[in-house]
XYZ file of C-alpha atoms in Angstrom:
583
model
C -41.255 79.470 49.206
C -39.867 80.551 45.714
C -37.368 78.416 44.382
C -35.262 79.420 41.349
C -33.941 76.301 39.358
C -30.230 75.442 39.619
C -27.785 75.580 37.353
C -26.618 72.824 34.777
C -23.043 71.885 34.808
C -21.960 71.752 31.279
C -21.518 67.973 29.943
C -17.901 66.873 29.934
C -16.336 66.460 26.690
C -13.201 64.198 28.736
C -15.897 62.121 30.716
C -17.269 61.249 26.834
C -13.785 60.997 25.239
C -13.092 58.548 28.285
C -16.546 56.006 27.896
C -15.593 55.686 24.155
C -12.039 54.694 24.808
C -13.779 51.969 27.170
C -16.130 51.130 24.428
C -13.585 50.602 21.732
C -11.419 48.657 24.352
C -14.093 46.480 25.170
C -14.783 45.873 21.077
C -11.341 44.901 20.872
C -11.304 42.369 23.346
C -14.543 41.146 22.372
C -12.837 40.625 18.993
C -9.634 39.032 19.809
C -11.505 36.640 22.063
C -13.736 35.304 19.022
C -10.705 35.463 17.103
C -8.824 33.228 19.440
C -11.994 30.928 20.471
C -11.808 30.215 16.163
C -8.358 29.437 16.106
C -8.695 27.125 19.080
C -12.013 25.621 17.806
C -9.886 25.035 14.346
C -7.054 23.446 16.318
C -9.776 21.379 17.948
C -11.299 20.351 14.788
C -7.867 19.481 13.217
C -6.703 17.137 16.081
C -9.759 15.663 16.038
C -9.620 14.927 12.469
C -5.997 13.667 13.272
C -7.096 11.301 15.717
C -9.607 10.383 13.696
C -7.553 9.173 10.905
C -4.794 7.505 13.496
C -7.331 5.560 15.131
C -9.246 4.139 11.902
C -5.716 2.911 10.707
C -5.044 0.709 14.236
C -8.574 -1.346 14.059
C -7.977 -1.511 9.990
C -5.207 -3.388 10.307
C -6.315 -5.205 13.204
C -8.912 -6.076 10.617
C -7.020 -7.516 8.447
C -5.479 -10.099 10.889
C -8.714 -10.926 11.376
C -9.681 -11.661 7.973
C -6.237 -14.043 8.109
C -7.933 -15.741 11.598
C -10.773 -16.392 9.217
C -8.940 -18.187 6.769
C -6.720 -20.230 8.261
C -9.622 -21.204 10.772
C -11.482 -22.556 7.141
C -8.895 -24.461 6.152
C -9.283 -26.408 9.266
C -12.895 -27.447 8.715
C -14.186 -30.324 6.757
C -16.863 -29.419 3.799
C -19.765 -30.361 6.006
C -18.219 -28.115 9.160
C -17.817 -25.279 6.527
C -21.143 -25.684 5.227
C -22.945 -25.292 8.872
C -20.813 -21.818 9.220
C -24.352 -20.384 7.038
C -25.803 -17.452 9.066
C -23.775 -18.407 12.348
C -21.932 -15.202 13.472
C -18.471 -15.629 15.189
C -17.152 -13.256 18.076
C -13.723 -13.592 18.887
C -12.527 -10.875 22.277
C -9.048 -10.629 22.634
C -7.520 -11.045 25.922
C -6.937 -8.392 28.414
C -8.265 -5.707 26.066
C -12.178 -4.572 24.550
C -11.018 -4.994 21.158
C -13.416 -7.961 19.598
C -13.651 -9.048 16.227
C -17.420 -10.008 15.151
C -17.579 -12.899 11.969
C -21.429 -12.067 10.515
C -23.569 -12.761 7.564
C -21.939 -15.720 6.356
C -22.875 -17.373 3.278
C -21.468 -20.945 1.911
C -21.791 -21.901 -2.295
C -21.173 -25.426 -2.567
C -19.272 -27.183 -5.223
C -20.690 -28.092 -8.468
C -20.251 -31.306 -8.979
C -21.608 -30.796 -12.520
C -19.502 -28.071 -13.492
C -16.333 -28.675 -10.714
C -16.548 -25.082 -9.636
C -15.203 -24.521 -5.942
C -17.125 -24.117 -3.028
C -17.363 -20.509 -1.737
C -17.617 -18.757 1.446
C -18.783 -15.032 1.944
C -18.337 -13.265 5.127
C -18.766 -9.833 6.851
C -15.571 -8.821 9.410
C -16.069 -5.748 11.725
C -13.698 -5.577 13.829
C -13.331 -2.285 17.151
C -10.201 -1.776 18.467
C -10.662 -1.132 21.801
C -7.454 1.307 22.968
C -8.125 3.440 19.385
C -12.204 3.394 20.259
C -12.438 2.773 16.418
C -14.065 0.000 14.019
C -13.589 -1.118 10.537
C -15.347 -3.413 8.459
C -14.920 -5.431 5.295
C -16.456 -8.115 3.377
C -14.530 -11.015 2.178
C -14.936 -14.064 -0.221
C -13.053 -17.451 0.029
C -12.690 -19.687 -2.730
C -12.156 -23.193 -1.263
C -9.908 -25.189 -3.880
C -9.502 -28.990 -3.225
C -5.360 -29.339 -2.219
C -5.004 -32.361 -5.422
C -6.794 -32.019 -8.509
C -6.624 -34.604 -10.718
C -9.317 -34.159 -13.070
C -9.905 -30.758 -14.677
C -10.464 -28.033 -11.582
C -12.505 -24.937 -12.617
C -10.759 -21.967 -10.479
C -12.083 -18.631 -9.061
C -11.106 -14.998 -9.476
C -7.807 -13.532 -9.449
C -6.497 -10.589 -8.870
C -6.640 -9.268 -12.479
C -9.243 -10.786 -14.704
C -9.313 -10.562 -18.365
C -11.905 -12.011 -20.764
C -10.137 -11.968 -24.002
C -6.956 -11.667 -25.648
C -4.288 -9.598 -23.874
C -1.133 -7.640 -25.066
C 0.978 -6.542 -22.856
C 1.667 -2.852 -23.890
C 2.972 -1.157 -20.482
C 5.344 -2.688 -17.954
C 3.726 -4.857 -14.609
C 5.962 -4.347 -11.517
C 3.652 -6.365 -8.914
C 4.318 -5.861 -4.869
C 6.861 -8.688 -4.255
C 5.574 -11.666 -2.114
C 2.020 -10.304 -2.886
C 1.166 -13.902 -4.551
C -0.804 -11.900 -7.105
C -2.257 -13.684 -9.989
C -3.469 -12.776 -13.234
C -5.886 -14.747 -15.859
C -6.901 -14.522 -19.065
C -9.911 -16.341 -20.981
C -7.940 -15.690 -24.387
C -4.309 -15.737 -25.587
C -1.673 -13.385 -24.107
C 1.182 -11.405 -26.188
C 4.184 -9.695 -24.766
C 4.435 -6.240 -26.011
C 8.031 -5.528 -25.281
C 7.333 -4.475 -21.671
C 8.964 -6.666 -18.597
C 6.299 -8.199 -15.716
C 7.965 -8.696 -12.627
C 7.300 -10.669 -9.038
C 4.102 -11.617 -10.554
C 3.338 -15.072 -8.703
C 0.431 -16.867 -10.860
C -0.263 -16.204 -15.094
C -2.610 -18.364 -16.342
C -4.330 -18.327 -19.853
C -7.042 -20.646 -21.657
C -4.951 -19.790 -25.086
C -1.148 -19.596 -26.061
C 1.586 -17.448 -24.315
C 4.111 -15.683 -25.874
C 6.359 -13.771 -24.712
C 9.197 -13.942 -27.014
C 8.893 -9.961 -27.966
C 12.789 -9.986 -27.600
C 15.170 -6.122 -26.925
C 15.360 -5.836 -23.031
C 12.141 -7.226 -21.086
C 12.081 -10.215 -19.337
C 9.074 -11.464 -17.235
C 9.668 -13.178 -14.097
C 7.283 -15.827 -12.205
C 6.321 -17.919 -9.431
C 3.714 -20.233 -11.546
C 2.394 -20.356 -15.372
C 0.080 -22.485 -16.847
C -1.626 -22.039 -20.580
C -3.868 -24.474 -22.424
C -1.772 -23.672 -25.720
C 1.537 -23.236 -26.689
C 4.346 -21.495 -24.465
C 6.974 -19.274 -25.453
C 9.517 -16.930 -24.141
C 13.206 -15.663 -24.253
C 13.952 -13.672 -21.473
C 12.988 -14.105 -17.755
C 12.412 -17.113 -15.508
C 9.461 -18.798 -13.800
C 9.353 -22.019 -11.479
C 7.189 -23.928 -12.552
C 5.597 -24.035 -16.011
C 2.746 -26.387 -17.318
C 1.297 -26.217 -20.695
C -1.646 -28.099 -22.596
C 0.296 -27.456 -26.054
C 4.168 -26.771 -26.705
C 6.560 -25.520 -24.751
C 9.599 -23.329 -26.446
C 12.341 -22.117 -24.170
C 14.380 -20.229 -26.158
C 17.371 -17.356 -25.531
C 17.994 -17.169 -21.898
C 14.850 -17.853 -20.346
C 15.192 -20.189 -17.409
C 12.784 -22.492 -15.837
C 14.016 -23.179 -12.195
C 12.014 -26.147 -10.852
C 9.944 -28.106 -13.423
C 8.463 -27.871 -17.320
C 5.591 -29.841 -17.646
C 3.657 -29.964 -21.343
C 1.077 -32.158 -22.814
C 2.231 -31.665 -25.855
C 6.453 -31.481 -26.802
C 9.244 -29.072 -25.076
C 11.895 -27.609 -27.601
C 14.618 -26.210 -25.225
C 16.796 -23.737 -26.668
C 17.603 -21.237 -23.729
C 21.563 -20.993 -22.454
C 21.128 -21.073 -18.458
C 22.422 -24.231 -16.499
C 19.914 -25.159 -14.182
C 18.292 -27.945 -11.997
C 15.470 -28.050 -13.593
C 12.951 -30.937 -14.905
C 11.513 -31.545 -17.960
C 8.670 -33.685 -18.624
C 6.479 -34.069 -21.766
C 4.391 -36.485 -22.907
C 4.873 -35.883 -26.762
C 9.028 -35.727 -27.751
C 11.743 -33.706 -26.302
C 14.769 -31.542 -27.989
C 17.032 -30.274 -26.400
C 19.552 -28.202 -28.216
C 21.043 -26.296 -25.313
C 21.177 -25.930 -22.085
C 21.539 -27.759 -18.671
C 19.168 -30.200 -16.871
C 18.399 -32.454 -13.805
C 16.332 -34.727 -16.141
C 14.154 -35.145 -19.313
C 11.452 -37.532 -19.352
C 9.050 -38.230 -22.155
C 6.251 -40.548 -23.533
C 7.947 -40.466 -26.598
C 11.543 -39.629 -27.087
C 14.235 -37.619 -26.035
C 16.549 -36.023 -28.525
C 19.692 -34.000 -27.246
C 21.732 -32.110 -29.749
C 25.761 -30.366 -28.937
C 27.191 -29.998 -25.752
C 24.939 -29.732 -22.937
C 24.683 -30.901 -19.740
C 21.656 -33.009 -18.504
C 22.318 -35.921 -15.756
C 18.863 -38.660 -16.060
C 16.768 -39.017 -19.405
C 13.936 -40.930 -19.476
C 11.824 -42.364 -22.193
C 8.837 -44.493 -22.889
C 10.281 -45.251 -26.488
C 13.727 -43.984 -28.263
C 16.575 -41.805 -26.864
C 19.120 -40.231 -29.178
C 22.279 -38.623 -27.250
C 24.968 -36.303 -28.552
C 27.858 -35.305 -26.474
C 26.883 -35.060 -22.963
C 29.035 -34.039 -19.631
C 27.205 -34.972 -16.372
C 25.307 -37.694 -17.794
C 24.168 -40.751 -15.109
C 21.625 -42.699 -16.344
C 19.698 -43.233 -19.339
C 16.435 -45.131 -19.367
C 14.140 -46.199 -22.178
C 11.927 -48.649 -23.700
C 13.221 -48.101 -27.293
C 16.405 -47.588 -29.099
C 18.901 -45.760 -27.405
C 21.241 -44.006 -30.020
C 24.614 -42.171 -29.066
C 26.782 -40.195 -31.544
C 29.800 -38.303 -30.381
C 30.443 -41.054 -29.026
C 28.979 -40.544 -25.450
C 30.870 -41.193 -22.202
C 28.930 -42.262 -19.201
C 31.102 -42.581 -15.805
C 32.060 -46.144 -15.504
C 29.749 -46.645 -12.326
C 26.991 -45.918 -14.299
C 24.161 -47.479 -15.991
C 22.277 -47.409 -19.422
C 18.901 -49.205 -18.673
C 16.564 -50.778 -21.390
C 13.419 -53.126 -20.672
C 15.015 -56.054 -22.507
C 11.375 -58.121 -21.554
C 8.376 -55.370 -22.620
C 5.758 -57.689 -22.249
C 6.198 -56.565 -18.128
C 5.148 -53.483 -19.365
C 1.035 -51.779 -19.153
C 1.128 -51.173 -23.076
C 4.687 -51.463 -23.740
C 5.952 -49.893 -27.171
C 6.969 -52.812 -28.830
C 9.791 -52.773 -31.473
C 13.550 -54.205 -31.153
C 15.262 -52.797 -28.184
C 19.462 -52.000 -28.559
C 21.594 -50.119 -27.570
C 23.999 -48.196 -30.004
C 27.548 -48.951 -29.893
C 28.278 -45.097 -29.443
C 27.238 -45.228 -25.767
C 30.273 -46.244 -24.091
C 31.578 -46.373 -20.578
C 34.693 -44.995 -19.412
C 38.077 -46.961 -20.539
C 35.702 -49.861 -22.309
C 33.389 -50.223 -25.549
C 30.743 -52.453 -23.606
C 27.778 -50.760 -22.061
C 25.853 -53.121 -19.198
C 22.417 -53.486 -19.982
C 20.226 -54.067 -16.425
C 17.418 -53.990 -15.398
C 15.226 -56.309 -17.500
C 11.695 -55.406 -16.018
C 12.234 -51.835 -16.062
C 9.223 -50.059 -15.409
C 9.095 -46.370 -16.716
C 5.756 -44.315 -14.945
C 4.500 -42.343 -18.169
C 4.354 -38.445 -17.859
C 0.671 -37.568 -16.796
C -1.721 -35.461 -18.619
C -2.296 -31.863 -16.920
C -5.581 -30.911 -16.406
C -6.876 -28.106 -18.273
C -7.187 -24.225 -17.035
C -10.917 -23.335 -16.956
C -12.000 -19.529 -15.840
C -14.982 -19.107 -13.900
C -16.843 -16.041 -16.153
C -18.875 -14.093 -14.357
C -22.076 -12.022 -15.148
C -21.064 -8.803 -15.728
C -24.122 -6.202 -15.472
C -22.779 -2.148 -15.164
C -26.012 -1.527 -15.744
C -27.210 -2.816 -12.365
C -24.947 -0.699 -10.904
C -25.612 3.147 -11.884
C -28.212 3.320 -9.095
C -24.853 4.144 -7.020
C -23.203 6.324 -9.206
C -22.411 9.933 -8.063
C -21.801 10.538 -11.672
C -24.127 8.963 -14.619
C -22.710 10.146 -18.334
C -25.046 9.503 -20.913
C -25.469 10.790 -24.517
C -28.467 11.915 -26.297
C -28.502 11.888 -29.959
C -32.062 13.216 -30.312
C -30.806 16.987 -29.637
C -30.539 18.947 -32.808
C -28.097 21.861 -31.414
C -27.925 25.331 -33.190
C -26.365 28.595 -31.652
C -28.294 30.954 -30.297
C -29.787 32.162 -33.537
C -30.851 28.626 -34.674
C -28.430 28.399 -36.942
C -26.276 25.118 -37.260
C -22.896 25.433 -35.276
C -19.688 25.775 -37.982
C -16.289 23.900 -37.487
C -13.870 24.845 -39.986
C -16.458 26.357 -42.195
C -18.659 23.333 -42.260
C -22.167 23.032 -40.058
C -21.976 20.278 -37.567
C -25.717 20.605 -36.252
C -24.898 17.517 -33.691
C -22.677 19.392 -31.260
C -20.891 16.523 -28.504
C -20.770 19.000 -25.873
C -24.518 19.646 -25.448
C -25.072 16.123 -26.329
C -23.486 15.160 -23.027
C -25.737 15.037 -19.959
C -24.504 13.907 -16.287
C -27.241 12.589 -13.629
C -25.201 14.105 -9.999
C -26.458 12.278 -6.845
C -25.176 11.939 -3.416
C -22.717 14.665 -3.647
C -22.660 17.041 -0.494
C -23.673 20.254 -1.202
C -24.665 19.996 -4.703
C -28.185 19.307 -5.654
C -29.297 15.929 -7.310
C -30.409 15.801 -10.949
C -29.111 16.619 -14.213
C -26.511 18.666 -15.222
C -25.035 20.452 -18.461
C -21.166 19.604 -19.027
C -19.533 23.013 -20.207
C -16.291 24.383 -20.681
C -12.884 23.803 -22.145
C -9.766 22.587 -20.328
C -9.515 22.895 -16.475
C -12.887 25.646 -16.716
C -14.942 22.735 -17.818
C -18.089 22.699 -15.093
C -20.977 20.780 -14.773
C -23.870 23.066 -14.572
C -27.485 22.938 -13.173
C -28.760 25.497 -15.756
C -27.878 27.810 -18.410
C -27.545 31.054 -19.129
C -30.121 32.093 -22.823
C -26.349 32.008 -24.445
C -25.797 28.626 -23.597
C -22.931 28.800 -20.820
C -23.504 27.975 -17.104
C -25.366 30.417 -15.007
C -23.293 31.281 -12.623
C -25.651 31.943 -9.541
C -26.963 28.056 -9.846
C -25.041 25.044 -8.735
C -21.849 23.638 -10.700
C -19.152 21.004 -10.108
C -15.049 21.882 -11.759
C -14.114 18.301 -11.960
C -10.992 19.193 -13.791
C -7.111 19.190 -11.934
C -5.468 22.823 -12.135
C -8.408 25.876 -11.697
C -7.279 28.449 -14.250
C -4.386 26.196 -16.023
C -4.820 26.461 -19.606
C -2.198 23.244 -20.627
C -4.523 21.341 -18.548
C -6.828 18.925 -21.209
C -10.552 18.893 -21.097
C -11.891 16.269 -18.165
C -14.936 15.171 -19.961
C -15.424 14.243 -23.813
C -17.102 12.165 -26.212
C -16.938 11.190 -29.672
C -20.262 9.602 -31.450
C -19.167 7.393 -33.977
C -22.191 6.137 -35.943
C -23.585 2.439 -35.678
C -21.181 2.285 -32.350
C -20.930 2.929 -28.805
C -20.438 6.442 -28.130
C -16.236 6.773 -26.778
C -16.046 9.002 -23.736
C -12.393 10.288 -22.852
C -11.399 11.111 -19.075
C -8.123 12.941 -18.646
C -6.153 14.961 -16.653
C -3.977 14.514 -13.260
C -7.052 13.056 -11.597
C -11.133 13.691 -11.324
C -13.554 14.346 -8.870
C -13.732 11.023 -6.227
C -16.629 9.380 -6.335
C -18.748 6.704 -8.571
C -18.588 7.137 -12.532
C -20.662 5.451 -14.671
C -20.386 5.611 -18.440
C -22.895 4.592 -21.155
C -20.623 3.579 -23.814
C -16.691 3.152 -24.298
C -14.444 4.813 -21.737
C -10.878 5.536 -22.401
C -8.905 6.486 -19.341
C -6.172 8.935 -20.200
C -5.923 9.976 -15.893
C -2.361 9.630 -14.410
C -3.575 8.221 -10.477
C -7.349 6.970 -10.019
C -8.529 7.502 -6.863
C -12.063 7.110 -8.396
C -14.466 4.046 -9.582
C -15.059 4.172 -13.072
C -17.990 1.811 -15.236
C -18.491 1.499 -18.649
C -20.955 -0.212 -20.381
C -18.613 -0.793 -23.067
C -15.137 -1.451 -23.338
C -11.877 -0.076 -21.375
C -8.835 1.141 -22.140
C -5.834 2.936 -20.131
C -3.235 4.685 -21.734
C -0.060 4.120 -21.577
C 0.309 7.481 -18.870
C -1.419 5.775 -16.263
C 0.178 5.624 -13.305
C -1.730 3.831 -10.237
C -4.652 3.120 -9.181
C -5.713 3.111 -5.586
C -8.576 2.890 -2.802
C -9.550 6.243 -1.715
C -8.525 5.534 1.998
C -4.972 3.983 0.662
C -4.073 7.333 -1.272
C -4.547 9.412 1.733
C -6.063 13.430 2.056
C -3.643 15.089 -0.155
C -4.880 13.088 -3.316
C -8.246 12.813 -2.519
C -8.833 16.229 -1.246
C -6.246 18.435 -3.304
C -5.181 16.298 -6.087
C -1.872 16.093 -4.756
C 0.012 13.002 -5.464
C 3.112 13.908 -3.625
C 2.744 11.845 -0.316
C 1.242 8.730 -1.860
C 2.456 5.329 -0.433
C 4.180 4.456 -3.164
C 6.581 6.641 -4.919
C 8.030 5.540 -7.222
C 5.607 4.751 -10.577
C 6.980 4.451 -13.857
């Protein structure tokens, strides 16, 4: 049979029109649901981060209560007890929870009986935190310092160290009840700036802070080998190798103590005591009690209630006045009324005296009691205890290497003096008209390691203000080739007022100065060979020098990278840091 083929239907053009329409529905869909599957995968990411952060803060400050466990679980142990501690680890669980503290690693320095130094613990603290499913760790050092010292005690490390002479050219505003404590192997100079709620100064020269206009320094404790001086301010107690000079209205609240003599000029009317083994003056002022080895002069009207002296006493008008006590002469002008219940005492029989200062022993006819010209001598085998001698302030020096430490730098500047820069036509680079053929800039190398997502090696520093980069290569005209790695370390992309991070001045014969300015840099290590003068507001950063330091006057704060928070470290953004309010 013949078939004859049938007939195509024509193709519909709505049938088409309608598949695309499902198509481009289907596109859309598939794009909103990636869209939203990124946002939600951000959001993830973010809370994540969030609870990240919240938790490490719960076991880091359980981990501090731990290193306070430590401590006070130290000062319970004898030396020997302390001693075993070496390479024992401690675990301490807490109950009803899986937070546990582990005490590792332990290492105990005995004392030097040569030298004096302390004994010394070292310790590694982890502790997890078992509802935040978090752990921190830190290591710690103890200094164990004998509760009475009465020969000369070599101490640790304070909080701020300095070894050599320090002027105090900025204000110090320490955190109150922080018990922070400052030393200095050298002599110390107020600069017109106050200190304040600092607990512990001590310095192995003289002190003086007698700069005068409107600082005043305020303090717990202060001891100096040499000679003390001040106007303004107030510490507790005060001890002093050499001279002490209290002059305009600085106060001393509990006790003066000097080898040497103690002038008192200073207006307040305290309870203080003053002790000195060489001669007191006291020309103003008000006192519990003044007691020397070897006399005690008091000149106008002041107000002091017991003297007491291993030789002469010389009195001018006095209110308050109870007793007087000496060995020598005791001399009143004014004349001096003492309340009729009370006493002038003299040794009238020395020889009952360890090394009694001899000499005739009488008492002026100026000292009177009330309503009568007779003064009642008592007391005849008065014994006087001598002021003691105060053992000298030693600093334990440590060795200092930087060097060791530039294996962990991030950043390594260094300086080469053996590159003879021209431009790109060999001829010597002009500044002002006048070839400079040793050009700083390309003179400055940086050695980059464990930074993520750059490259380790060497890099060129380039660039002016807030375009300066460190580059991996260069372009034939000397600027950084864009298409290889580079680091902006500077605050404020694109802001022209904003200085130059990086630079260095070669002076010839010295160290080579390097300058770091700006808001903030780059976190991470820095290590400098040569001078480093830090002109940053905040440092969130570790900076070493193999030379000297010095922080202008701009500085601000600096602060551990966790303590300063992601705005600063991430953004240079200092607007949420803990702490305000910086001068």
């Amino acid at each position: 049979m013949l078939y004859s083929p049938r007939k195509q239907k024509p193709i519909s053009v709505k049938k088409q029109s309608g598949l695309a329409t499902i198509l481009v529905i289907i596109i859309i869909g598939m794009l909103l649901t990636t869209a939203m599957l990124a946002v939600v995968a951000n959001n993830r990411s973010t809370q994540q981060k969030q609870v990240a952060t919240h938790a490490q803060v719960h076991s880091q400050a359980g981990l501090w209560t731990g290193v306070e466990l430590f401590r006070s679980y130290l000062k319970t142990l004898t030396p020997t007890a302390r001693a075993d501690l070496t390479d024992q680890t401690i675990t301490l669980e807490l109950a009803d929870s899986e937070s546990v503290y582990n005490i590792y690693d332990i290492e105990h320095t005995a004392k030097n009986e040569t030298t004096n130094k302390s004994a010394f613990i070292k310790a590694k603290i982890k502790f997890y935190e078992g509802d935040a499913k978090s752990t921190s760790a830190v290591e710690v050092y103890f200094e164990i310092v004998p509760e009475n010292c009465d020969e000369i005690c070599e101490r640790g490390l304070g909080d701020m160290n300095f070894y050599g002479d320090l002027r105090l050219d900025t204000a110090l505003d320490f955190l109150a009840g922080s018990e922070s404590v400052v030393n200095v192997d050298g002599d110390i100079i107020a600069g017109g700036y106050s200190i304040s709620n600092l607990h512990s100064l001590n310095a192995t020269g003289n002190i003086d802070l007698s700069s005068g206009g409107d600082s005043s320094y305020h303090f717990t404790f202060v001891k100096t080998n040499g000679t003390f001086t001040a106007d303004r301010g107030s510490t507790a107690t005060l001890e002093a190798l050499g001279d002490i000079n209290l002059e305009g209205t600085f106060k001393v609240e509990e006790k003066a103590s000097s080898n040497g003599s103690i002038t008192a000029d200073s207006s307040p009317d305290t309870t203080s005591v003053l002790e000195a083994r060489d001669f007191i003056h006291i020309f103003s002022g008000g006192f519990a009690s003044a007691k020397s080895n070897t006399k005690v002069t008091t000149e106008r009207d002041i107000k002091i209630v017991n003297i007491e002296s291993l030789n002469s006493v010389d009195i001018s008008k006095n209110e308050g006045l109870t007793s007087v006590k000496a060995y020598g002469e005791v001399e009143c002008s004014g004349p001096v009324w003492i309340n009729s219940t009370k006493t002038i005492k003299v040794n009238l029989n020395p020889s009952n005296v360890t090394s009694p200062i001899g000499g005739v022993l009488e008492v002026d006819s100026g000292c009177k009691r009330s309503g009568t010209t007779d003064v009642d001598l008592t007391d005849n085998d008065l014994i006087i205890t001598p002021v003691a001698q105060i053992p000298r302030f030693v600093m334990i020096k440590p060795h200092v290497n930087v060097w060791d430490l530039k294996q962990f730098a991030n950043y390594s500047f260094s300086y080469d003096k053996s590159i003879n820069v021209t431009d790109v036509d060999g001829n010597d680079v002009l500044v002002d008209g006048n070839p400079v053929p040793f050009m700083a800039r390309d003179r400055m190398r940086v050695d980059i390691q464990n930074i993520e997502g750059i490259a380790d090696g060497l890099y060129y520093v380039r660039g002016n203000g807030s375009n300066q980069k460190f580059c991996k290569s260069l372009t034939d005209s000397g600027v950084c080739n864009s298409d290889d790695d580079f680091i902006k370390p500077c605050y404020g992309e694109g802001d022209t007022s904003v200085s130059t991070c990086f630079t260095a001045t070669d002076v010839e014969g010295e160290r080579v100065n390097w300058k770091v300015q700006g808001k903030n840099i780059t976190p991470g290590i820095y290590f400098f060979e040569g001078d480093l003068t830090d002109n940053t507001e905040f440092s969130i950063t570790t900076k070493l020098a193999t030379g000297n330091y010095k922080a202008k006057l701009k500085f601000k704060a600096a602060m551990a990278p966790n303590y300063a928070g992601f705005k600063a470290l991430c953004n240079n953004d200092y607007t949420d840091l803990p702490k305000t309010n910086w001068p």
